[in-house]
Coordinates of C-alpha atoms in Angstrom, one line a residue:
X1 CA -29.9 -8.2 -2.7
X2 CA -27.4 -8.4 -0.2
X3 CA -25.7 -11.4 -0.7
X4 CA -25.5 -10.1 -4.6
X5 CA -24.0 -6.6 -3.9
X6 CA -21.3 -8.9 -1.8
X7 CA -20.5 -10.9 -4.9
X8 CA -19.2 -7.7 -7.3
X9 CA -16.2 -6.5 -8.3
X10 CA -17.4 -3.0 -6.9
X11 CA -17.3 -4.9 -3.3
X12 CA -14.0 -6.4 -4.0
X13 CA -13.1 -3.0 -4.7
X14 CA -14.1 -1.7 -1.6
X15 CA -12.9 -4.1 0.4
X16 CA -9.6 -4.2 -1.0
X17 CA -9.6 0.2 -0.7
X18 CA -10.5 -1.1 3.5
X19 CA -6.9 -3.1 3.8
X20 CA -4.9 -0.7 1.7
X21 CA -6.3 2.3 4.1
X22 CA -4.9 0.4 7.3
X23 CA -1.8 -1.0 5.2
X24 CA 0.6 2.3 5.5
X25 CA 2.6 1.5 8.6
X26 CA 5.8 1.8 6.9
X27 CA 4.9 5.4 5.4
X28 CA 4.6 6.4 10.2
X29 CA 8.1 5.4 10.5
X30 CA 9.0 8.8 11.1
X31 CA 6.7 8.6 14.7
X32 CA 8.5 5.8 16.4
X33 CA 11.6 6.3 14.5
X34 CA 12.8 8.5 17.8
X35 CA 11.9 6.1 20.6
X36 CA 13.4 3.5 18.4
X37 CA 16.9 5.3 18.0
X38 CA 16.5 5.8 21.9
X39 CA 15.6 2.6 23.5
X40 CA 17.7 0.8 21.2
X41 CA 20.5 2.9 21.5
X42 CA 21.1 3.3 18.2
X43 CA 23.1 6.8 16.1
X44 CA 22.0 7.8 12.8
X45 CA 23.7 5.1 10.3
X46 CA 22.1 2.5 12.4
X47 CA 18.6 3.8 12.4
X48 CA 19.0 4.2 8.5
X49 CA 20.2 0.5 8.6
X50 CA 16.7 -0.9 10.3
X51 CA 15.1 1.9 8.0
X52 CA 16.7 0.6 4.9
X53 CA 15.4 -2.9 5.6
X54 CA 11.7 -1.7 6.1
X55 CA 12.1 -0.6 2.3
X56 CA 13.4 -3.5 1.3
X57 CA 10.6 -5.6 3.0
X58 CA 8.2 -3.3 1.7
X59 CA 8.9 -4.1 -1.5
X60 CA 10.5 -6.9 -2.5
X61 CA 7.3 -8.8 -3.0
X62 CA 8.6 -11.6 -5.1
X63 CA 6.7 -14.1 -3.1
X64 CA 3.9 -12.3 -2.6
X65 CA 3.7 -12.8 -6.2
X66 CA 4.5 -16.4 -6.8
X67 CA 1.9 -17.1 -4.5
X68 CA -0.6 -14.8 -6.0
X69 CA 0.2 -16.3 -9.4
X70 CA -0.3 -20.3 -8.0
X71 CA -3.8 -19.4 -6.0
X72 CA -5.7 -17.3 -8.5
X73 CA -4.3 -18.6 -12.1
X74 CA -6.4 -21.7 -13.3
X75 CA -8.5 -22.2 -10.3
X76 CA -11.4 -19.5 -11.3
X77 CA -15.0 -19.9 -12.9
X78 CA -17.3 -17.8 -14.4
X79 CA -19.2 -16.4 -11.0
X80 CA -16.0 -14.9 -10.2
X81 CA -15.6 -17.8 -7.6
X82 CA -12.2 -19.3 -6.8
X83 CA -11.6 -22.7 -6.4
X84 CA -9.5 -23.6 -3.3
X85 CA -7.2 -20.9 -3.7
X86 CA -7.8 -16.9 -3.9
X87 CA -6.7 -13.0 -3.3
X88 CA -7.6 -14.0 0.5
X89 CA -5.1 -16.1 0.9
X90 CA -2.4 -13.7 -0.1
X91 CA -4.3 -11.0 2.5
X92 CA -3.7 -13.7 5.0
X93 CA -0.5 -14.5 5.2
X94 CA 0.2 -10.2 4.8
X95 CA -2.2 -10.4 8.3
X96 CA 0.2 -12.7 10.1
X97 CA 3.4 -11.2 9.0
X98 CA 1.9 -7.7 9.9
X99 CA 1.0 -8.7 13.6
X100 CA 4.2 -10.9 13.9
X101 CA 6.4 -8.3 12.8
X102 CA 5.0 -4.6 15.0
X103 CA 4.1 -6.9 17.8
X104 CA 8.0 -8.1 17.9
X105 CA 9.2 -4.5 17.7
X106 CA 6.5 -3.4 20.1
X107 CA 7.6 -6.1 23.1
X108 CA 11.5 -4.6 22.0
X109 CA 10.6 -1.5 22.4
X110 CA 8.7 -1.7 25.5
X111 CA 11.3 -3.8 26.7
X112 CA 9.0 -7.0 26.9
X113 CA 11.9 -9.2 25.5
X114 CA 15.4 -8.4 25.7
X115 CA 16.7 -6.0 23.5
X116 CA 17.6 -7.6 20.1
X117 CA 20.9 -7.5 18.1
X118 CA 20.6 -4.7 15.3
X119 CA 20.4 -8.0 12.9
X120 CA 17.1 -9.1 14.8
X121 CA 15.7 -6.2 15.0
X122 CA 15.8 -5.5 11.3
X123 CA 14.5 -9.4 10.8
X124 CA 11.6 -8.0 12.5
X125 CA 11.0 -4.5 10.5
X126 CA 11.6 -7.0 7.5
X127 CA 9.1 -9.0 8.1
X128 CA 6.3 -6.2 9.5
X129 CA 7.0 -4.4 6.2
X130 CA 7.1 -7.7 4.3
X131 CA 2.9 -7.9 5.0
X132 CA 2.5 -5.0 2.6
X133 CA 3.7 -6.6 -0.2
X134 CA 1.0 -9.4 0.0
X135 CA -1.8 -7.0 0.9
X136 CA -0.6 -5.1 -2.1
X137 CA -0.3 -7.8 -4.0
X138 CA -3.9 -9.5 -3.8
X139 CA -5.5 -5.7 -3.9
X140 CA -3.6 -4.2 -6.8
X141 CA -3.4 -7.0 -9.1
X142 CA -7.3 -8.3 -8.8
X143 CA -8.3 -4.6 -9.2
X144 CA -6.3 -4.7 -12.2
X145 CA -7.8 -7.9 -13.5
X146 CA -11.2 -7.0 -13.0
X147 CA -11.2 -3.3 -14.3
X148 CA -8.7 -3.9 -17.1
X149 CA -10.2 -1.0 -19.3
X150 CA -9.1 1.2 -16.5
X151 CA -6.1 -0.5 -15.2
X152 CA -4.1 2.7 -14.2
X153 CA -7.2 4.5 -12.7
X154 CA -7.7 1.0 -10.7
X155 CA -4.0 0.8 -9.3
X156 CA -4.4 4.9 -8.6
X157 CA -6.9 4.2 -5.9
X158 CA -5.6 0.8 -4.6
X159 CA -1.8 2.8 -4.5
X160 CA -3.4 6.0 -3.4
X161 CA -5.3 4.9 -0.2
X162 CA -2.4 2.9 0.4
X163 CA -0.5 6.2 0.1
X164 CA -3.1 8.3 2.4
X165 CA -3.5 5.5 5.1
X166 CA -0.2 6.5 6.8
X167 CA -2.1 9.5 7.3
X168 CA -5.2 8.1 8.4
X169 CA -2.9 5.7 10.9
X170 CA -1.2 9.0 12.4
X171 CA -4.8 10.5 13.0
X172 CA -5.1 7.7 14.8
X173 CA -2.4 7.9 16.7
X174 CA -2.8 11.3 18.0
X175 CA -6.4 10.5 19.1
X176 CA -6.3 7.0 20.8
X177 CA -2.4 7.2 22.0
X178 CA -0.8 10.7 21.5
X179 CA 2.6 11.8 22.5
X180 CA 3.0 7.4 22.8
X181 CA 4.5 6.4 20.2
X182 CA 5.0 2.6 22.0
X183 CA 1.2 2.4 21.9
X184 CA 1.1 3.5 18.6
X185 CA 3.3 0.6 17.3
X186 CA 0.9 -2.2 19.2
X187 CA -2.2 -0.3 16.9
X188 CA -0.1 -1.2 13.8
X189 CA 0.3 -4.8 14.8
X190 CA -3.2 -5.0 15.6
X191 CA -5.6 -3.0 13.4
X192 CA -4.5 -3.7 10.0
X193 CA -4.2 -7.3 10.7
X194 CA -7.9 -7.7 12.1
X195 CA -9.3 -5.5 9.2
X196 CA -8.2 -7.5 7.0
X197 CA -8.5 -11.0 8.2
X198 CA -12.4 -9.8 8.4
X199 CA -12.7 -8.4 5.1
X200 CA -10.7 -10.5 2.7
X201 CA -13.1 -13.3 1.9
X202 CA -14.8 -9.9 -0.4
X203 CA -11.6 -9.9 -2.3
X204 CA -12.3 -11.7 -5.7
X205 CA -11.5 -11.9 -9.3
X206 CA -14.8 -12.1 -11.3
X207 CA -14.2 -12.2 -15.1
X208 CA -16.8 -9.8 -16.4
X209 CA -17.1 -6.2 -17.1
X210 CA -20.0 -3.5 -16.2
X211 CA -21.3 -0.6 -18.1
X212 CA -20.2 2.7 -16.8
X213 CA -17.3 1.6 -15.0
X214 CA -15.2 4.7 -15.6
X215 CA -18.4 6.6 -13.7
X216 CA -17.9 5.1 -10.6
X217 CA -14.4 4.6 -10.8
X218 CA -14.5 8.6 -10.5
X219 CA -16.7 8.3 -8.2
X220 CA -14.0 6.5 -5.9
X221 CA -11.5 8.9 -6.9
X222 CA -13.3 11.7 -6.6
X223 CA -14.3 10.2 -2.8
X224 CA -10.6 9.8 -2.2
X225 CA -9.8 13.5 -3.1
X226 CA -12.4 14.5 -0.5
X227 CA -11.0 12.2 2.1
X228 CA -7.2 13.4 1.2
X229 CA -8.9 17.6 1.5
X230 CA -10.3 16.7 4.9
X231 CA -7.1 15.1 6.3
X232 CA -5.3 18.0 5.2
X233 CA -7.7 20.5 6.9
X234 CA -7.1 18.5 9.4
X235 CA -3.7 18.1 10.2
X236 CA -3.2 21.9 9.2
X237 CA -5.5 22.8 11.7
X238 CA -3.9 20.5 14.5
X239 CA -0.7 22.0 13.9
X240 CA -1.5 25.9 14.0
X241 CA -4.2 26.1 16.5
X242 CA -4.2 22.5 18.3
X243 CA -7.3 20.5 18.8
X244 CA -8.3 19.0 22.6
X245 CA -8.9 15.4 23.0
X246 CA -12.6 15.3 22.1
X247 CA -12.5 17.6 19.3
X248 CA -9.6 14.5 17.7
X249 CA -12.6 11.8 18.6
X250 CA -15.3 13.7 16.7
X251 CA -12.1 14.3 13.7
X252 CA -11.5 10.4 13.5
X253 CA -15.2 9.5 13.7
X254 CA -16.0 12.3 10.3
X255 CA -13.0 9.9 9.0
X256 CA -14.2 6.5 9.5
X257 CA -17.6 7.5 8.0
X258 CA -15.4 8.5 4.7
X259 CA -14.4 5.6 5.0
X260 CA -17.5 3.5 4.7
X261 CA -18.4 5.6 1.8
X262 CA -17.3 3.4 -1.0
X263 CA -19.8 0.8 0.1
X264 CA -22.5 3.3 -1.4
X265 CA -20.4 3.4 -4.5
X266 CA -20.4 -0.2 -5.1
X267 CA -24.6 -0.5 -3.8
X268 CA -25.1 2.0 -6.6
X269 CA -22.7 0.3 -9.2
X270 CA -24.2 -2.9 -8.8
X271 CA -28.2 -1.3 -9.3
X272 CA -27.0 0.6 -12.3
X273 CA -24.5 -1.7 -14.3
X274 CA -25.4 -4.8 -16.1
X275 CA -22.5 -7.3 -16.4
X276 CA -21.2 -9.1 -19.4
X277 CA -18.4 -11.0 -20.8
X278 CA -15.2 -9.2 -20.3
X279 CA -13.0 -8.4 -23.2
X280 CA -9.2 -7.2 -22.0
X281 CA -7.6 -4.8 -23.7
X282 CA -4.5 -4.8 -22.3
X283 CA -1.0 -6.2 -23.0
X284 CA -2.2 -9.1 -22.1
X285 CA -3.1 -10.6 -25.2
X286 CA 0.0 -9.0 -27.1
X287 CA 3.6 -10.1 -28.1
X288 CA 5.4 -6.6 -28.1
X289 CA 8.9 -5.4 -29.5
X290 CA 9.8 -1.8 -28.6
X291 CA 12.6 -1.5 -30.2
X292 CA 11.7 -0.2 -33.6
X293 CA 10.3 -4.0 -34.8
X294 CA 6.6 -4.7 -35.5
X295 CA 4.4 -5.8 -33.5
X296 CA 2.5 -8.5 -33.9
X297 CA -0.5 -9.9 -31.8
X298 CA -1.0 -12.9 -30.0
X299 CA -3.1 -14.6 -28.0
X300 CA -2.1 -15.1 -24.1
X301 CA 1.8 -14.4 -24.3
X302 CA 1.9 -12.9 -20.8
X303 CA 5.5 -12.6 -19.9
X304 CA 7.1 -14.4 -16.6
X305 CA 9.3 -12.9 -14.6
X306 CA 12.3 -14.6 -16.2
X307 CA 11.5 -13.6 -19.8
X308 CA 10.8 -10.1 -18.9
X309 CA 14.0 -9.8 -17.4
X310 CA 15.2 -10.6 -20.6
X311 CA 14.3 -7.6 -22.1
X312 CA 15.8 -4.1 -22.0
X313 CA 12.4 -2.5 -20.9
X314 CA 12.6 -4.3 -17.7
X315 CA 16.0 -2.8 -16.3
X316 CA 15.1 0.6 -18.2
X317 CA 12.2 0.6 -16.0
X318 CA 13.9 -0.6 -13.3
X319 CA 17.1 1.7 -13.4
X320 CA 14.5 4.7 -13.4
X321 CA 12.9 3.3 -10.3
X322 CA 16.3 3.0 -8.5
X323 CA 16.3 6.9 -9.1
X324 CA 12.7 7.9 -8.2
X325 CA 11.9 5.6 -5.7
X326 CA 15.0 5.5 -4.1
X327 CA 15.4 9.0 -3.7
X328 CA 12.2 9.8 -2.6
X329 CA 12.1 6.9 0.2
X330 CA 15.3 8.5 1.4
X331 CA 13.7 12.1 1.8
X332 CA 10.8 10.5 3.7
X333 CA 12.9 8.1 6.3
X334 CA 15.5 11.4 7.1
X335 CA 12.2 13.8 7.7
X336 CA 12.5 14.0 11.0
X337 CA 16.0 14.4 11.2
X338 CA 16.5 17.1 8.4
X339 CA 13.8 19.1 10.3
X340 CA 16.2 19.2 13.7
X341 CA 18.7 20.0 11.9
X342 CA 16.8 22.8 10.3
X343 CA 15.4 24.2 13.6
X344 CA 11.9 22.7 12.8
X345 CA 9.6 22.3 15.8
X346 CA 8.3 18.6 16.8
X347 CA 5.0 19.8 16.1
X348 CA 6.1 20.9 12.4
X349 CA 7.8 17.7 11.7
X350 CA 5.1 15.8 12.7
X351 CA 2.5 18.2 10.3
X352 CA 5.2 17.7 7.4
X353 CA 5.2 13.4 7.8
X354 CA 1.6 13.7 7.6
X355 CA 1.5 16.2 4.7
X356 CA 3.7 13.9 3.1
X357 CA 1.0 11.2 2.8
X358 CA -1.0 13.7 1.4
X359 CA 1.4 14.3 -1.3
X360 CA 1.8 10.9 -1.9
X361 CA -1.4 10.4 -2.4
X362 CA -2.7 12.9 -5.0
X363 CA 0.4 11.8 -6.7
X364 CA -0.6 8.3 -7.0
X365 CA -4.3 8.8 -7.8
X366 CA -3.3 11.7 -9.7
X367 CA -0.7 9.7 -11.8
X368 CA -3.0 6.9 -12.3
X369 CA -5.7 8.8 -13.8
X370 CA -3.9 11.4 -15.7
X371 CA -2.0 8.6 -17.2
X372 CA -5.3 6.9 -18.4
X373 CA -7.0 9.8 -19.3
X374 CA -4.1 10.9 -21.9
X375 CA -3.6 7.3 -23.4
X376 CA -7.7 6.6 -24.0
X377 CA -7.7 10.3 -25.3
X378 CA -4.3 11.1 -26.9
X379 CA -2.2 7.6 -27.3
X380 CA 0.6 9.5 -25.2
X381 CA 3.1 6.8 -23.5
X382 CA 2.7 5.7 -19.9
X383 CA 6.6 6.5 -19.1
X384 CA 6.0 10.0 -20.7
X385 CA 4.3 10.7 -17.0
X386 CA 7.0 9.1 -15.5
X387 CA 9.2 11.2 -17.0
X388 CA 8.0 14.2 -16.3
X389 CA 7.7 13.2 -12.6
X390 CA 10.9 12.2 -12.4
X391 CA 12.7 16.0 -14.3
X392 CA 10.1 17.4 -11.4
X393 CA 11.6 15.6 -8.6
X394 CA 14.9 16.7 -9.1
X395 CA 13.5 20.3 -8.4
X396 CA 12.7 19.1 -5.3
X397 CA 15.9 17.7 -4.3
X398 CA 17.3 21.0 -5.0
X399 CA 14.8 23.2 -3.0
X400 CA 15.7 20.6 0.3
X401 CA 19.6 21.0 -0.5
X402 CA 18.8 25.5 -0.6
X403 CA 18.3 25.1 3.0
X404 CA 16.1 28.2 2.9
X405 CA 13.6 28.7 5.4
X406 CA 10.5 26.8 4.7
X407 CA 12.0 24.6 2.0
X408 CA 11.4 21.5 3.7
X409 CA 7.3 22.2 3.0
X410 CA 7.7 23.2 -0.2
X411 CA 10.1 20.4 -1.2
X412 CA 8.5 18.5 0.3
X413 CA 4.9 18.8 -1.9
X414 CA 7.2 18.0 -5.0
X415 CA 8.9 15.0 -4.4
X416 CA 5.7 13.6 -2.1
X417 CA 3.5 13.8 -5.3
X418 CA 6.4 13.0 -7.2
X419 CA 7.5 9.9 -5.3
X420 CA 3.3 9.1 -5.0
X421 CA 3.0 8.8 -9.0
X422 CA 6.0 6.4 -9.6
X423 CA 3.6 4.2 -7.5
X424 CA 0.8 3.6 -10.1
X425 CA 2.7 4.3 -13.0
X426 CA 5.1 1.7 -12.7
X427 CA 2.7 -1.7 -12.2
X428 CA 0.8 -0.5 -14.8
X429 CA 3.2 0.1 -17.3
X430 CA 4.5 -3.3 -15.8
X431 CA 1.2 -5.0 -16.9
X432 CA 1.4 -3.6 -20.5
X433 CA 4.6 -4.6 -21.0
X434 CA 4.4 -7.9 -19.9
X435 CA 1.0 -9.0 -19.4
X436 CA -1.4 -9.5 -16.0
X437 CA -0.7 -12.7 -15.7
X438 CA 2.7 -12.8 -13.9
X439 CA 1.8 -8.7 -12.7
X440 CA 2.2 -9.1 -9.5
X441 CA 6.0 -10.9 -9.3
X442 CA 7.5 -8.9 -12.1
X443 CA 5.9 -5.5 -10.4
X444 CA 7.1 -6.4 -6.9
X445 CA 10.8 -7.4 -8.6
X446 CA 10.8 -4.2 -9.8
X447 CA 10.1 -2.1 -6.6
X448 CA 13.4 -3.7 -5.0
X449 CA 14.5 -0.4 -6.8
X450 CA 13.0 1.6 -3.8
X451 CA 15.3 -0.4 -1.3
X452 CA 18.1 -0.5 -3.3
X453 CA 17.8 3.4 -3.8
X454 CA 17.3 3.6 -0.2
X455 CA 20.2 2.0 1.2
X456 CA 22.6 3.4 -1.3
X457 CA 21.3 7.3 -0.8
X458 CA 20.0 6.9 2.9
X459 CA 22.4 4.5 4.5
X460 CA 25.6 5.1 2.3
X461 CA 24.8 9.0 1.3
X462 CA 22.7 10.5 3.5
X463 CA 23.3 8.4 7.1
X464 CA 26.9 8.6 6.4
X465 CA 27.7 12.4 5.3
X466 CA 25.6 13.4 8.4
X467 CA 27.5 11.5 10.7
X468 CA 30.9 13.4 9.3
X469 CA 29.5 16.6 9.6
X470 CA 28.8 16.2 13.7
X471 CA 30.8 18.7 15.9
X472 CA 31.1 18.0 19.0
X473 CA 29.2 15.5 21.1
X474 CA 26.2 13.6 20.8
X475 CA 24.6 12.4 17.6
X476 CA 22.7 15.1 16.3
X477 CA 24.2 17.9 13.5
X478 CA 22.3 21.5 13.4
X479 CA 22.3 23.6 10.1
X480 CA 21.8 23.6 6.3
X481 CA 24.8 22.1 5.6
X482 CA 24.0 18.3 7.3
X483 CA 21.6 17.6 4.4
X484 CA 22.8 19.7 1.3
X485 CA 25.7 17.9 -0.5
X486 CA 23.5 14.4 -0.2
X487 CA 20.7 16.2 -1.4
X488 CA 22.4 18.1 -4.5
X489 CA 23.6 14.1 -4.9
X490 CA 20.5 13.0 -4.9
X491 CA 18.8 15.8 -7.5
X492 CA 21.4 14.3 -10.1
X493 CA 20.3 10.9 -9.4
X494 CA 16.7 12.1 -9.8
X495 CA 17.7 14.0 -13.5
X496 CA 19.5 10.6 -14.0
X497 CA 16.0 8.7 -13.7
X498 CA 14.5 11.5 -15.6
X499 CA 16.8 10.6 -18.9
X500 CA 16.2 6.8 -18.4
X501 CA 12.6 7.0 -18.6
X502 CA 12.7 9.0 -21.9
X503 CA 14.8 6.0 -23.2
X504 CA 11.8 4.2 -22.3
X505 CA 9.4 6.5 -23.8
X506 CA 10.8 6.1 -27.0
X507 CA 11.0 2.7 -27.0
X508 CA 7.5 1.8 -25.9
X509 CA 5.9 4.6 -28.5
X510 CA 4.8 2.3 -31.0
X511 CA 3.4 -0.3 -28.5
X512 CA 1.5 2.5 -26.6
X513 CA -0.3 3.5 -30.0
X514 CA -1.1 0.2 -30.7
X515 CA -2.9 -0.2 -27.3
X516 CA -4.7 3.2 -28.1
X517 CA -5.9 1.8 -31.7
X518 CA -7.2 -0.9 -30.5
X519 CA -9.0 1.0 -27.6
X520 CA -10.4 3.7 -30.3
X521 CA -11.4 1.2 -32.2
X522 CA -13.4 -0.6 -29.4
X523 CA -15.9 2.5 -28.6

């Protein structure tokens, strides 16, 4: 019984929701982000420099794809075995480039090895960031593959607990090392990179589906929204009242049992569904103009990343990233520093970074499986979420440019949820587009948007209008007026993204009603 439960796709599931709860590091930046300016030596435009290449390692997952693509794609039989090659592989090398890369900032830090040129140490927040991509890779695109019916629900929990894990890493943090955030960096190069060397073997493709399998994918979800309302009791009751070191043991140990609870999930999937032959609905299997042409089905015309950059969709999609993603990484990465400047406490900072992956995360999960629920039910367009995420987000950027007191927490729950949904929407309006079979390079070419948006509005906007507005010595600017032109900047960008992705909605109406005809027609 045992042995079979471990050869599912609801354990695949659950081992893939393990790495992606451990796979946030990125998303703490804003904890060693100080003792990094510090011991480095570095002012603001420098520290947006390393930050800017920690996006663009985060997401430029090209070859996370390519070698996705070579391992999985004609090496698979019917027992959902692999043949030489597998999703483990691409958790693997994610494993050694997350250890390689913290442990090389860590012994910088600490100064283990001399301190490095600003080059070198951006190399190393490259390539610690870089280990996401592959993790997300292997974990987003096999859940895709082997819950196709339920593709956006699938990448709303693999993107969501991805989302929620910087929080889970910070509640780490504050129990095993607090007020260290040296210590803390060592954890990231260590934990996420044993989880997952330990758990990927369970991460496989297996070409069947289940009866009931949106059931217990809202079961997971629904587990995930009780995991995301604990962590925010938590960390709102750390930062009013305070909570002594054994009361921050007892909080982490309620968490890690959370944690275990998808393994229930997939015992009771596995004693309730019967498998069969899988049938995909998606994209997949369809040749697609959106432009006002007919469409016409055909078998296996999955697009590669080439000939999907051919089309208009692609830099539609793309272009609207640049907008959402960018601006919403650059809020996160200048957290800390818009707080100082706003007279925020450290303790308030800190409770905003980890409300943020709060946010984040109901915007992912949220995204992901209000987006399916209104295509299975209504035939409404992917991008039309997008959209509206998007017109929402520029709200946001507006409340942080106000400067009024307490803006930073509410504009912050905007764009976090906001920022959050672009996450699951885009790969799976990627894999109806363009098909599964190339998902995972075309998805990850896609993201460079969020590093590309970064450097543009962090490092050239953000890092560079701050620096002007200094008086006086030191390298720190006090007041409203730091952050609001770049942010008032940034709102227009956002409204920009929000007019791109109607583009998109238009174009793609006929192929989203095809997809729900042929769903409809299926039940």
């Amino acid at each position: 019984m045992a042995a079979e439960i471990l050869r599912t796709k609801w354990m695949a599931m659950t081992a893939s929701i393990w790495i992606q709860c451990t796979g946030g590091g990125s998303y703490t930046f804003g904890i060693y982000s100080a003792i990094l300016k510090s011991s480095q030596s570095y002012d603001q435009s420098t520290l947006d420099t390393v930050s800017v290449f920690k996006d663009i390692g985060g997401n430029a997952g090209v070859l996370s794809g390519l070698l996705y693509t070579a391992v999985t794609f004609n090496r698979r039989r019917r027992d959902g075995r692999e043949g030489r090659g597998g999703p483990w592989v691409v958790i693997l090398v994610g494993a050694v480039l997350c250890f390689t890369g913290y442990f090389l900032i860590w012994a910088s830090v600490t100064g283990l090895i001399k301190k490095p040129p600003v080059p070198v140490m951006c190399l190393f927040m490259f390539i610690a960031a870089q280990s996401l991509t592959f993790l997300n890779t292997a974990n987003v695109v096999s859940s895709v593959e082997n819950f196709a019916d339920y593709g956006g629900t699938a990448v709303g929990i693999m993107k969501g607990f991805v989302g929620l894990s910087g929080a889970m890493l910070i509640q780490l943090y504050e129990t095993i090392c607090p007020g260290d955030p040296k210590s803390f960096i060592l954890i990231l190069a260590i934990v996420p990179s044993l989880l997952s060397v330990l758990v990927m073997p369970l991460v496989r493709i297996y070409e069947t589906r289940t009866v009931d399998e949106k059931k217990h994918l809202d079961g997971l979800s629904t587990l995930s929204l009780i995991i995301a309302a604990y962590l925010t009791i938590i960390i709102t009751v750390k930062s009013t009242l305070g909570l002594p070191s054994w009361a921050n043991t007892i909080t982490l140990t309620v968490l890690l049992i959370l944690l275990a609870s998808p393994l229930l999930i997939a015992i009771r999937a596995h004693r309730d569904n019967i498998e069969e032959p899988r049938y995909s609905p998606l994209v997949d299997n369809l040749e697609a103009t959106t432009s006002g042409e007919s469409l016409v089905v055909v078998e296996d015309k999955s697009l590669n990343l080439l000939q999907a950059m051919r089309k208009v969709d692609f830099w539609l999609l793309f272009l609207a990233m640049v907008c959402g993603m960018g601006s919403g990484i650059s809020t996160i990465n200048n957290m800390r520093q818009i707080g100082e400047s706003l007279g925020y406490s450290n303790m308030e900072i800190n409770t905003l970074l980890s409300l943020w992956n709060i946010w984040n995360f109901i915007g992912r999960i949220g995204a992901g499986y209000a987006s399916d629920a209104l295509l299975h039910k209504k035939g409404w367009p992917r991008p039309l979420i997008m959209a509206t995420t998007l017109g929402a987000m520029t709200i946001g950027h507006l409340i942080i440019a106000s400067g009024f007191e307490g803006n930073l927490y509410v504009g912050s729950v905007i764009i976090g949820i906001c920022y959050g949904s672009q996450w699951s929407l885009m790969p799976t309006i990627t894999s109806e587009l363009f098909g599964v079979k190339h998902m995972g390079t075309i998805y990850h070419t896609i993201s460079i948007a969020s590093p590309i948006g970064s450097y543009i509005f962090s490092v050239r906007l953000i890092g560079y209008i701050y620096d002007k507005t200094i008086i006086g010595e030191g390298n720190t600017c006090y007041g409203p007026h730091c952050f609001r032109l770049s942010f008032v900047i940034i709102a227009s960008v956002a409204f920009l993204g929000f007019l791109v992705s109607c583009v998109l909605v238009f174009r793609t109406k006929k192929l989203y009603q095809q997809i729900f005809e042929k769903r409809l027609h299926r039940r």
